[in-house]
Short mmCIF file of C-alpha atoms in Angstrom, two decimals:
data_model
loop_
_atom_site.label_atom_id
_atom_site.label_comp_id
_atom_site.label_asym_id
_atom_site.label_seq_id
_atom_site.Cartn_x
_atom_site.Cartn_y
_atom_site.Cartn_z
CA UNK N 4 11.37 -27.21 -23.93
CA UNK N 5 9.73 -25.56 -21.30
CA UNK N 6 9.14 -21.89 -21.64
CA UNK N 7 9.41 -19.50 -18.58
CA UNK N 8 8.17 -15.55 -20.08
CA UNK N 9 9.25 -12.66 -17.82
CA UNK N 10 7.51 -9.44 -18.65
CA UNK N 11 9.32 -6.32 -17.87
CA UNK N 12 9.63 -2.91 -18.41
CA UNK N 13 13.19 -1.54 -17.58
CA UNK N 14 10.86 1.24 -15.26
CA UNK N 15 10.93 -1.03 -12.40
CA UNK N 16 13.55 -1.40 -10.01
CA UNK N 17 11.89 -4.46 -9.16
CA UNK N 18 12.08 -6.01 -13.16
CA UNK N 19 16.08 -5.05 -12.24
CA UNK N 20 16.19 -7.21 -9.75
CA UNK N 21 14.45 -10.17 -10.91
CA UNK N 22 16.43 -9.30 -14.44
CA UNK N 23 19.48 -11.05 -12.18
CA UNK N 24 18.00 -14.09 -11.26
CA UNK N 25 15.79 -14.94 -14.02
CA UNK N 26 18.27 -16.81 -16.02
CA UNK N 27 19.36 -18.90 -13.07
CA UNK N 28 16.23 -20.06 -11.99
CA UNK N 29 15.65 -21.12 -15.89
CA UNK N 30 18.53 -23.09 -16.20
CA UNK N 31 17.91 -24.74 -12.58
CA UNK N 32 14.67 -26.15 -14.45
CA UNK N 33 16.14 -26.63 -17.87
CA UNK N 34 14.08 -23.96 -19.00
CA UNK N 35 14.32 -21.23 -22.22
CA UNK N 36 13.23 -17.13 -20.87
CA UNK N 37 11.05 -15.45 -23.27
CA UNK N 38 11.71 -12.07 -23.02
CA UNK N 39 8.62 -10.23 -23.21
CA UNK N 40 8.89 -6.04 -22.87
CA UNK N 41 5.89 -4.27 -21.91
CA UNK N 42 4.96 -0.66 -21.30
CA UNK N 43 3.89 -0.61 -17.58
CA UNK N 44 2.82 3.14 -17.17
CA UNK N 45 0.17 2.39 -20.25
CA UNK N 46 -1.01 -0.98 -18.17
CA UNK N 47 -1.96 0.79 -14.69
CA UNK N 48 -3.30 3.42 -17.10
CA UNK N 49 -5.37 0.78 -18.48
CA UNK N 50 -6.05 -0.71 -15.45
CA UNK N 51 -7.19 2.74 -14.34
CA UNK N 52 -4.50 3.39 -10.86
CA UNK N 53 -2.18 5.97 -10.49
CA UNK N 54 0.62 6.62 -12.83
CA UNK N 55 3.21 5.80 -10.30
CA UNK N 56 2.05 3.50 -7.90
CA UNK N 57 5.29 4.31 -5.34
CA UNK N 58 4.41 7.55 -5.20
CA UNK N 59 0.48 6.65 -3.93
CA UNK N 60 1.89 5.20 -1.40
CA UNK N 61 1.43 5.99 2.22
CA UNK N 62 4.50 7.35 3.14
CA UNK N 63 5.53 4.81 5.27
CA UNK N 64 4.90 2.16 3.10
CA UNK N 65 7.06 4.10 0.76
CA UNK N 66 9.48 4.03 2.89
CA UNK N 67 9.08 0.55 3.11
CA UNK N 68 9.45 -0.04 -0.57
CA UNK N 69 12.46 1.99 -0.99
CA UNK N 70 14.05 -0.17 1.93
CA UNK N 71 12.71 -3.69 0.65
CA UNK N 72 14.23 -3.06 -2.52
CA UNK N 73 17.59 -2.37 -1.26
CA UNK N 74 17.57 -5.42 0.85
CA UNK N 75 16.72 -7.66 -2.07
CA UNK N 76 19.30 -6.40 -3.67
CA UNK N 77 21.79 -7.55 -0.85
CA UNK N 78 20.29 -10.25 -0.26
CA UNK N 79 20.85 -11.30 -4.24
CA UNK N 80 24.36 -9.79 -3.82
CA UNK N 81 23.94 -7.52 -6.57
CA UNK N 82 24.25 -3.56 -6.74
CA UNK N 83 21.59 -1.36 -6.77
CA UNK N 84 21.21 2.90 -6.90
CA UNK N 85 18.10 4.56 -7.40
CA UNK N 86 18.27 7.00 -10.66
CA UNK N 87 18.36 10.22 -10.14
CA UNK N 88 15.67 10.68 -12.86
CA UNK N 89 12.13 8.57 -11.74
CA UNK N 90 9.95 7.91 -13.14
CA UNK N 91 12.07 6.50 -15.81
CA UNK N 92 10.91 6.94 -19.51
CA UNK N 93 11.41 3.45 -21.27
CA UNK N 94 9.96 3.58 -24.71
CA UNK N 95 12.52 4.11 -26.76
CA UNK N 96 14.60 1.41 -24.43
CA UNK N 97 11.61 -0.84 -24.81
CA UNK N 98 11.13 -0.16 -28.73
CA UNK N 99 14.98 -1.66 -29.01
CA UNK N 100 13.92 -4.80 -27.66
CA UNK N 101 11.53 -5.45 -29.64
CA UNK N 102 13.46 -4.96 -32.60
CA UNK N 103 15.62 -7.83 -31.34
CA UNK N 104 14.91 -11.75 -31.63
CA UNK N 105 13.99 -12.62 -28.19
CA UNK N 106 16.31 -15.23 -28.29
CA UNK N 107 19.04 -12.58 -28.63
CA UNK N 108 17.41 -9.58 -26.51
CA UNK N 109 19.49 -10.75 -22.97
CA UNK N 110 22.86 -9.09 -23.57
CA UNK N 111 21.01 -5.82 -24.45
CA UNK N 112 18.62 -6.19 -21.47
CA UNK N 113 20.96 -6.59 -19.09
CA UNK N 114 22.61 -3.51 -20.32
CA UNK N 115 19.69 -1.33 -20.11
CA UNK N 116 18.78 -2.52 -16.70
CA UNK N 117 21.97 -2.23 -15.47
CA UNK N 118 22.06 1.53 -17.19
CA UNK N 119 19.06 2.67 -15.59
CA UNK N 120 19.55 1.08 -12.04
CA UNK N 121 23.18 0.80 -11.51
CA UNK N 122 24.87 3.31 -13.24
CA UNK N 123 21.93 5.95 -13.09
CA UNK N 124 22.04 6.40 -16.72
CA UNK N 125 19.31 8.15 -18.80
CA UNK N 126 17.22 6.08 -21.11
CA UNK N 127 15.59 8.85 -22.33
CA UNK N 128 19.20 9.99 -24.28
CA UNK N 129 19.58 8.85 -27.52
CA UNK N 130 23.53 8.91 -27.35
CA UNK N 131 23.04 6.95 -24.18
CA UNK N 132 21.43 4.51 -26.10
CA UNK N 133 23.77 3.74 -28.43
CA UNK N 134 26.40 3.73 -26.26
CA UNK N 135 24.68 1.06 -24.50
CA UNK N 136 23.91 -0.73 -27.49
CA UNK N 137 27.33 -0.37 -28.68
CA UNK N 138 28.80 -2.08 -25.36
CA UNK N 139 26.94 -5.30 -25.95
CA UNK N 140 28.31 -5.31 -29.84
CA UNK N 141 25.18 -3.63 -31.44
CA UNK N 142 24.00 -1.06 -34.13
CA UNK N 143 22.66 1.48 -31.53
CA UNK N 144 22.18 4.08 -33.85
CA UNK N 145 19.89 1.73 -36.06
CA UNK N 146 18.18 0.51 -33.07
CA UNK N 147 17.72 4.32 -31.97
CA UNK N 148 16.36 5.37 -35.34
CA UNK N 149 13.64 1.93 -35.18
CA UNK N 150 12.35 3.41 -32.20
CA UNK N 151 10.69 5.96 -34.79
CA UNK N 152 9.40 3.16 -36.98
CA UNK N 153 5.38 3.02 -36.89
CA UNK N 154 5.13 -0.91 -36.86
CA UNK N 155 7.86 -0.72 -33.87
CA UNK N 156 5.95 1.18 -32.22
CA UNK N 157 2.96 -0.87 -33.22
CA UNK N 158 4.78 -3.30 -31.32
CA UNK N 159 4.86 -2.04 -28.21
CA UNK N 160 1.18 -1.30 -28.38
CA UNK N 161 0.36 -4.95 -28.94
CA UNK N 162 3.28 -6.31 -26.45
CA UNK N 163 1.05 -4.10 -23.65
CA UNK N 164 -2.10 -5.15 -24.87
CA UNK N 165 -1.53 -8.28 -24.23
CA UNK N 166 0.31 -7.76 -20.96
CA UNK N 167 -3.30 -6.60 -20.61
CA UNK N 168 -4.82 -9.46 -21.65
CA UNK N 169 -2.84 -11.75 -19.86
CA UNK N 170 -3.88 -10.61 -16.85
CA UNK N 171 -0.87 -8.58 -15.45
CA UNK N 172 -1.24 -5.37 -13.23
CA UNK N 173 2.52 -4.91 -12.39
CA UNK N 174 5.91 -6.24 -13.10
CA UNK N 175 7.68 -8.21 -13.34
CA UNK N 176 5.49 -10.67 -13.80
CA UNK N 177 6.51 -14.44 -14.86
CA UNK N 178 4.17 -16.79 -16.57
CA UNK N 179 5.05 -20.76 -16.60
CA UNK N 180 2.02 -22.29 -18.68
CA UNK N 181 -1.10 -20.21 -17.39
CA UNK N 182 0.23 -20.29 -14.06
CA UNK N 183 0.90 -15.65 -13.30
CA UNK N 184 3.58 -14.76 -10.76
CA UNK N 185 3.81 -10.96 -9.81
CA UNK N 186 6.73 -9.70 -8.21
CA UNK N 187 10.22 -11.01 -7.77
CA UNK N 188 10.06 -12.14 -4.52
CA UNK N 189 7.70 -14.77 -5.88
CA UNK N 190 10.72 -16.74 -7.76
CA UNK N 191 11.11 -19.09 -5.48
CA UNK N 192 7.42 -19.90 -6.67
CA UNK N 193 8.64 -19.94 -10.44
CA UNK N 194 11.16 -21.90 -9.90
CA UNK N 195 8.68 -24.57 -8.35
CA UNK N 196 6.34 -23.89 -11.34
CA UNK N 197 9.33 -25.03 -13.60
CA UNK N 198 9.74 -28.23 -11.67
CA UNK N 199 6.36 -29.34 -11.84
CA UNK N 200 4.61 -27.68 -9.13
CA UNK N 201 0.55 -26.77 -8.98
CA UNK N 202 -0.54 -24.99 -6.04
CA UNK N 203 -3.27 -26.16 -4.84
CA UNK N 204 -6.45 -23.27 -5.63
CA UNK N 205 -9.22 -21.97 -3.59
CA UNK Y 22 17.25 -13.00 25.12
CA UNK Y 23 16.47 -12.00 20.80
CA UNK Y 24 13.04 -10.29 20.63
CA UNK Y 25 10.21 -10.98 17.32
CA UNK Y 26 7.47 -8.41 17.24
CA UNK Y 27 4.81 -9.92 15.82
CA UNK Y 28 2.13 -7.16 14.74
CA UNK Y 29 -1.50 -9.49 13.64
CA UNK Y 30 -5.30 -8.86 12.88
CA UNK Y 31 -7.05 -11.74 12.96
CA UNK Y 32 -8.94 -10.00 9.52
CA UNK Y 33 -5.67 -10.74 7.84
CA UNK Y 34 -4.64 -13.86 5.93
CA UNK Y 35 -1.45 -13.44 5.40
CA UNK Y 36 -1.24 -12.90 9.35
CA UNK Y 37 -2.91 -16.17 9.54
CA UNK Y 38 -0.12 -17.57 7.18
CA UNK Y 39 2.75 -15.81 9.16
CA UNK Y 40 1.01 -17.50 12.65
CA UNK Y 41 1.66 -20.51 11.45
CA UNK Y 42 5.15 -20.12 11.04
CA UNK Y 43 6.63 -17.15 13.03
CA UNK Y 44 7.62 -19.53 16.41
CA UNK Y 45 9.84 -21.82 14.04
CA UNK Y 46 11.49 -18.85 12.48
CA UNK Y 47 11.61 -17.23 16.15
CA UNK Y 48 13.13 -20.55 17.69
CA UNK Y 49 15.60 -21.39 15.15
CA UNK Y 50 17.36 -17.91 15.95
CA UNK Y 51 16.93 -18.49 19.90
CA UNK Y 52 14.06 -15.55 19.24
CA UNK Y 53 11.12 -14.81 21.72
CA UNK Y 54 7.69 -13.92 19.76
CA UNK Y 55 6.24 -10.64 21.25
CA UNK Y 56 2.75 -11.10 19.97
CA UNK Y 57 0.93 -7.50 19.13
CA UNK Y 58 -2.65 -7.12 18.45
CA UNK Y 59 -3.72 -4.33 16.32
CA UNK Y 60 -6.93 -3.00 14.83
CA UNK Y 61 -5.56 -3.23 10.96
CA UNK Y 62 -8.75 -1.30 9.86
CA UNK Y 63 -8.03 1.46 12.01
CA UNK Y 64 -4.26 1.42 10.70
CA UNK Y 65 -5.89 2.10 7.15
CA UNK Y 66 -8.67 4.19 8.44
CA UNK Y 67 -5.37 6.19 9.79
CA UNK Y 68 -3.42 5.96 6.64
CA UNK Y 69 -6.04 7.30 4.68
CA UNK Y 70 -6.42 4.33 2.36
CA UNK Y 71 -9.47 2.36 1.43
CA UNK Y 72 -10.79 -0.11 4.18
CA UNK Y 73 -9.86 -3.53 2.98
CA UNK Y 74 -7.38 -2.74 0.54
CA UNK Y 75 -8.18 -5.83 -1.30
CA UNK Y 76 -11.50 -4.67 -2.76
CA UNK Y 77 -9.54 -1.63 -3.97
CA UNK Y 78 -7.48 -3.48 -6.20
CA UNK Y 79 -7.84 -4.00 -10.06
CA UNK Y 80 -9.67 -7.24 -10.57
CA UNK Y 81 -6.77 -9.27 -11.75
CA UNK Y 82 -4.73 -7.50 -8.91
CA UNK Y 83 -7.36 -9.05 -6.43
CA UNK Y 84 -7.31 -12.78 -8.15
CA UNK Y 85 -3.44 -12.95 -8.26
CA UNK Y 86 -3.45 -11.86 -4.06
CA UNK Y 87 -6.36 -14.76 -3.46
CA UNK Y 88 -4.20 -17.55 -5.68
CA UNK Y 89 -1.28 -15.67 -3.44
CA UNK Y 90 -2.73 -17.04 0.15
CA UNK Y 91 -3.40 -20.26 -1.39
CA UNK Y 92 -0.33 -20.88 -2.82
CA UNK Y 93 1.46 -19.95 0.09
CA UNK Y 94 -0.74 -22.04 2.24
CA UNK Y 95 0.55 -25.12 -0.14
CA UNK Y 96 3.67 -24.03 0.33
CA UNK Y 97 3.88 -24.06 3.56
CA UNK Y 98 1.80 -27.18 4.04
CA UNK Y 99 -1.41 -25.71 6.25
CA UNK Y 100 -5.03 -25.40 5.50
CA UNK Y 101 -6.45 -22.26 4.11
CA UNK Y 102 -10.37 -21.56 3.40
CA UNK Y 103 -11.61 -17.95 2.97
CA UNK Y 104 -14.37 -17.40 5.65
CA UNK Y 105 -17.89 -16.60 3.96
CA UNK Y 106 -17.79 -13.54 5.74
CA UNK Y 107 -14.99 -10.84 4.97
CA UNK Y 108 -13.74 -8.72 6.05
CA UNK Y 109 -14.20 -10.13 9.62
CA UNK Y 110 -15.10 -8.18 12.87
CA UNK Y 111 -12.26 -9.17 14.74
CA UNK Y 112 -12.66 -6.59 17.57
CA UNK Y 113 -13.54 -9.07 20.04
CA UNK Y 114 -11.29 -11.53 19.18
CA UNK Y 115 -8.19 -8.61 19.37
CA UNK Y 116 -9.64 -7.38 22.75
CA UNK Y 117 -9.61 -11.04 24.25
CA UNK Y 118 -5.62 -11.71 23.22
CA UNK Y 119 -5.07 -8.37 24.86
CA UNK Y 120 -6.42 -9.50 28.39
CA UNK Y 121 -3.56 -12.27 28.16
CA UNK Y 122 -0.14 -11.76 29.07
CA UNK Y 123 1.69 -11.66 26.09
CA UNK Y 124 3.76 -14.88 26.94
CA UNK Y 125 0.49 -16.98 27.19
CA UNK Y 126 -0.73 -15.56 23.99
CA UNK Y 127 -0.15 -18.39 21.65
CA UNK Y 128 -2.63 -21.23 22.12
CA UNK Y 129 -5.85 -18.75 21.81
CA UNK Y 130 -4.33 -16.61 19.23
CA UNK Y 131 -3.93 -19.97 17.14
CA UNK Y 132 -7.16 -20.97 18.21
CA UNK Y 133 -8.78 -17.61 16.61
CA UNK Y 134 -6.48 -17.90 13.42
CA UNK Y 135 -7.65 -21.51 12.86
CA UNK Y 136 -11.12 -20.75 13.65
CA UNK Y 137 -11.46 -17.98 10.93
CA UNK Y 138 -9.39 -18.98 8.30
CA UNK Y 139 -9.30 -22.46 8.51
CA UNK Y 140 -12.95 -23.46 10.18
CA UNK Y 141 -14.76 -20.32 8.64
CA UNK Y 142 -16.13 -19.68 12.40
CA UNK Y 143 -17.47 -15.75 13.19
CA UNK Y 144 -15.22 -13.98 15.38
CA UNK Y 145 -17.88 -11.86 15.75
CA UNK Y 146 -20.03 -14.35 17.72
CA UNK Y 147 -19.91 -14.10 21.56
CA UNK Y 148 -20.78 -18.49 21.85
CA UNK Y 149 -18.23 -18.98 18.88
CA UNK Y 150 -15.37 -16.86 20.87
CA UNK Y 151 -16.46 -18.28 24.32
CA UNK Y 152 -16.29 -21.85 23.04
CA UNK Y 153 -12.83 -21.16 21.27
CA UNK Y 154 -11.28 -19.69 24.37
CA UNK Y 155 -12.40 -22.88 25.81
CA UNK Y 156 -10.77 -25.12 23.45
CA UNK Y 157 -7.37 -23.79 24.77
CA UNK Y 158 -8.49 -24.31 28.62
CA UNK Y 159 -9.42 -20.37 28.89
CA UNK Y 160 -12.49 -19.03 31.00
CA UNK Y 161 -14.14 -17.49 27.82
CA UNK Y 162 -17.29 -16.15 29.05
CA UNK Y 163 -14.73 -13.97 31.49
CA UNK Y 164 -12.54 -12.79 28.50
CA UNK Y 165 -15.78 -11.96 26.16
CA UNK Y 166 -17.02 -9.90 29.22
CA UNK Y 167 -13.34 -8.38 29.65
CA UNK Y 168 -14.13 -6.76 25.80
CA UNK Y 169 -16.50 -4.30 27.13
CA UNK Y 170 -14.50 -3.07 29.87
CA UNK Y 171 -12.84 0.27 29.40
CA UNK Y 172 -9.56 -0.01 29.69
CA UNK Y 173 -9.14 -2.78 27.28
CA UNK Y 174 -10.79 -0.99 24.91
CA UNK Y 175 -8.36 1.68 25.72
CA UNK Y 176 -5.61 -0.92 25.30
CA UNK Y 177 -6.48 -1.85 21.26
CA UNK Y 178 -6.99 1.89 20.76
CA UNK Y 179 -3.25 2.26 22.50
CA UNK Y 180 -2.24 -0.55 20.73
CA UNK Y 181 -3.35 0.74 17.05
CA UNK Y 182 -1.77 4.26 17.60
CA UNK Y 183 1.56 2.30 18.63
CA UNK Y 184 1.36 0.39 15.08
CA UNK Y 185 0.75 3.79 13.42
CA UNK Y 186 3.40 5.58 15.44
CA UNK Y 187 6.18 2.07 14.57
CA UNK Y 188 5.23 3.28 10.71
CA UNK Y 189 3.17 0.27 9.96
CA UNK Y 190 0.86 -0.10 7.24
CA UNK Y 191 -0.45 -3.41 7.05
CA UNK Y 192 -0.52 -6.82 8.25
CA UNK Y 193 1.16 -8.85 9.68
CA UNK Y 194 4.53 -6.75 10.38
CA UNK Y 195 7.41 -7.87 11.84
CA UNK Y 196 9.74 -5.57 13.97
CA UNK Y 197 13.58 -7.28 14.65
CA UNK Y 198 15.27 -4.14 16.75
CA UNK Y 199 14.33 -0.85 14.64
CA UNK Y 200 14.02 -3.21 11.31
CA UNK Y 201 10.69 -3.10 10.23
CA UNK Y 202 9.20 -6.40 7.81
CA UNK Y 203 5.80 -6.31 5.96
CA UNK Y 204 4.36 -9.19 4.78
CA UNK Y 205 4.34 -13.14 5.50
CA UNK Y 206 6.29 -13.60 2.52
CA UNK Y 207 9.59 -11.68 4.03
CA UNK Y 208 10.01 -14.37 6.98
CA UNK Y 209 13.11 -15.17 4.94
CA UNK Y 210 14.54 -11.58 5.98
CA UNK Y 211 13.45 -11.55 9.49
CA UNK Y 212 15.11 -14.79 10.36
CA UNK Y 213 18.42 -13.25 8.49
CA UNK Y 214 17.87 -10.33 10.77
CA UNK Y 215 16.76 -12.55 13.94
CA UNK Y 216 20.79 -14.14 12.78
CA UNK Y 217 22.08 -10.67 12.60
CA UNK Y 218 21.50 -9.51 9.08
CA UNK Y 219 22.11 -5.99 8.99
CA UNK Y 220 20.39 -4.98 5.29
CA UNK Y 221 22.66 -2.42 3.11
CA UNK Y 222 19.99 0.65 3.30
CA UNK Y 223 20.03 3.05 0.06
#
């Protein structure tokens, strides 16, 4: 079966974005997602860059995010509204992933990305969080209370280190075999990964 | 008649990408190119970024954008080599497309493109730019002179404040009425917009 893995962190409006297509472009190809949370403040930490790249920005090319971002989202034909609250704090959001099967983490991730860049909800909130969790037929408050759970949070700490390891700087980032994608606006490059595609190199 | 401003360094290779597609894009919406030199280092030096933003990213960062060109290059079907110099002096080369009206542009601005990032030529070479110009049926000894004179220097120097004042910040950009595009890989949204495409904004 081939295997497309889509590393996120619900912090990016971008991740959102891609979080809508993903599953279509798998199933064009016949392919599973792997799921694969990371924490992407602790990986430009690593990588030693600013905190919050957007904000490093020249202001025009701020601007120019901000803008790009809202056309992808029309041009996907899916809603969009940036959160009142950014940066976003994800690890307790990201800790309930991981507590999942990755196999079953897509109901909840939708519903966390749609939370935090739809309906401008706070994933910082613990009642939020179940709530959300609750929508999609969960045990929030379990999930909540495993966000507090050392080899949860051990988790996390491995997930990034190997979104280290692997290579990435930013998300989302898609990896068919060893071929690395940054960036949602590369799917249309998945997608030919999944059919059998190999760039040519340098 | 539809206007495409088309906003190149020749130090770019992503503006070398976007050359070799823009006039399809342009003529499948009944679009004229405007072709617009700029001085992209200057637009940085302006911006208060590093010079060639590509040395300032994190290593992987900086292998993902090289794979990038390439595998756009293979996507789009045209040869790609990174020049054994970079970044490229493309002063010259920017002064010569600016003694041109900007409706006889195209063959020598294809010409240059090809010659860096396809033939690994030096724009900075007075016999490499003279025989170039020539290739396209150009006096180049006249238009290598024309780069000393005054007031085409005066022109890039207008030119590069212009790109600053539009809000650009790198290369190539694409200007469809007041919509501003960065990047080669948004052709997609500036041929929507060359069909009328009005983006939702925030």
């Amino acid at each position: 079966m081939k295997e497309l893995s889509f590393f996120f962190d619900f912090s990016s409006p971008f991740a959102y974005l891609a979080s809508t297509q993903v599953e279509a472009v798998a199933a064009r190809a016949g392919a599973t997602v792997r799921y694969r949370p990371f924490l992407l403040g602790a990986l430009f930490k690593a990588l030693g860059g600013p905190d919050v790249p957007l904000f490093a920005m020249p202001p025009t090319k701020q601007r120019h995010a901000r803008d790009d971002m809202f056309r992808w989202a029309d041009f996907h034909g899916v809603p969009l509204k940036f959160p009142s609250r950014f940066p976003i704090n994800t690890v307790k959001s990201l800790r309930m992933i991981l507590q999942l099967d990755e196999a079953s983490r897509a109901p909840l991730l939708h519903a966390l990305f749609h939370a935090a860049w739809v309906d401008d909800r706070d994933l910082n909130d613990d009642a939020v969080l179940i709530d959300i969790a609750a929508s999609v037929g969960l045990d929030g408050a379990a999930l909540v209370a495993g966000t507090k759970n050392d080899a949860v949070k051990a988790q996390l700490k491995a997930a990034t280190d190997e979104a280290v390891k692997l290579g990435l700087f930013g998300a989302p980032t898609f990896m068919v075999g060893d071929l690395l994608f940054w960036g949602q606006d590369r799917l249309a490059f998945v997608e030919k990964a999944l059919h059998g595609w190999r760039p040519r190199g340098e």
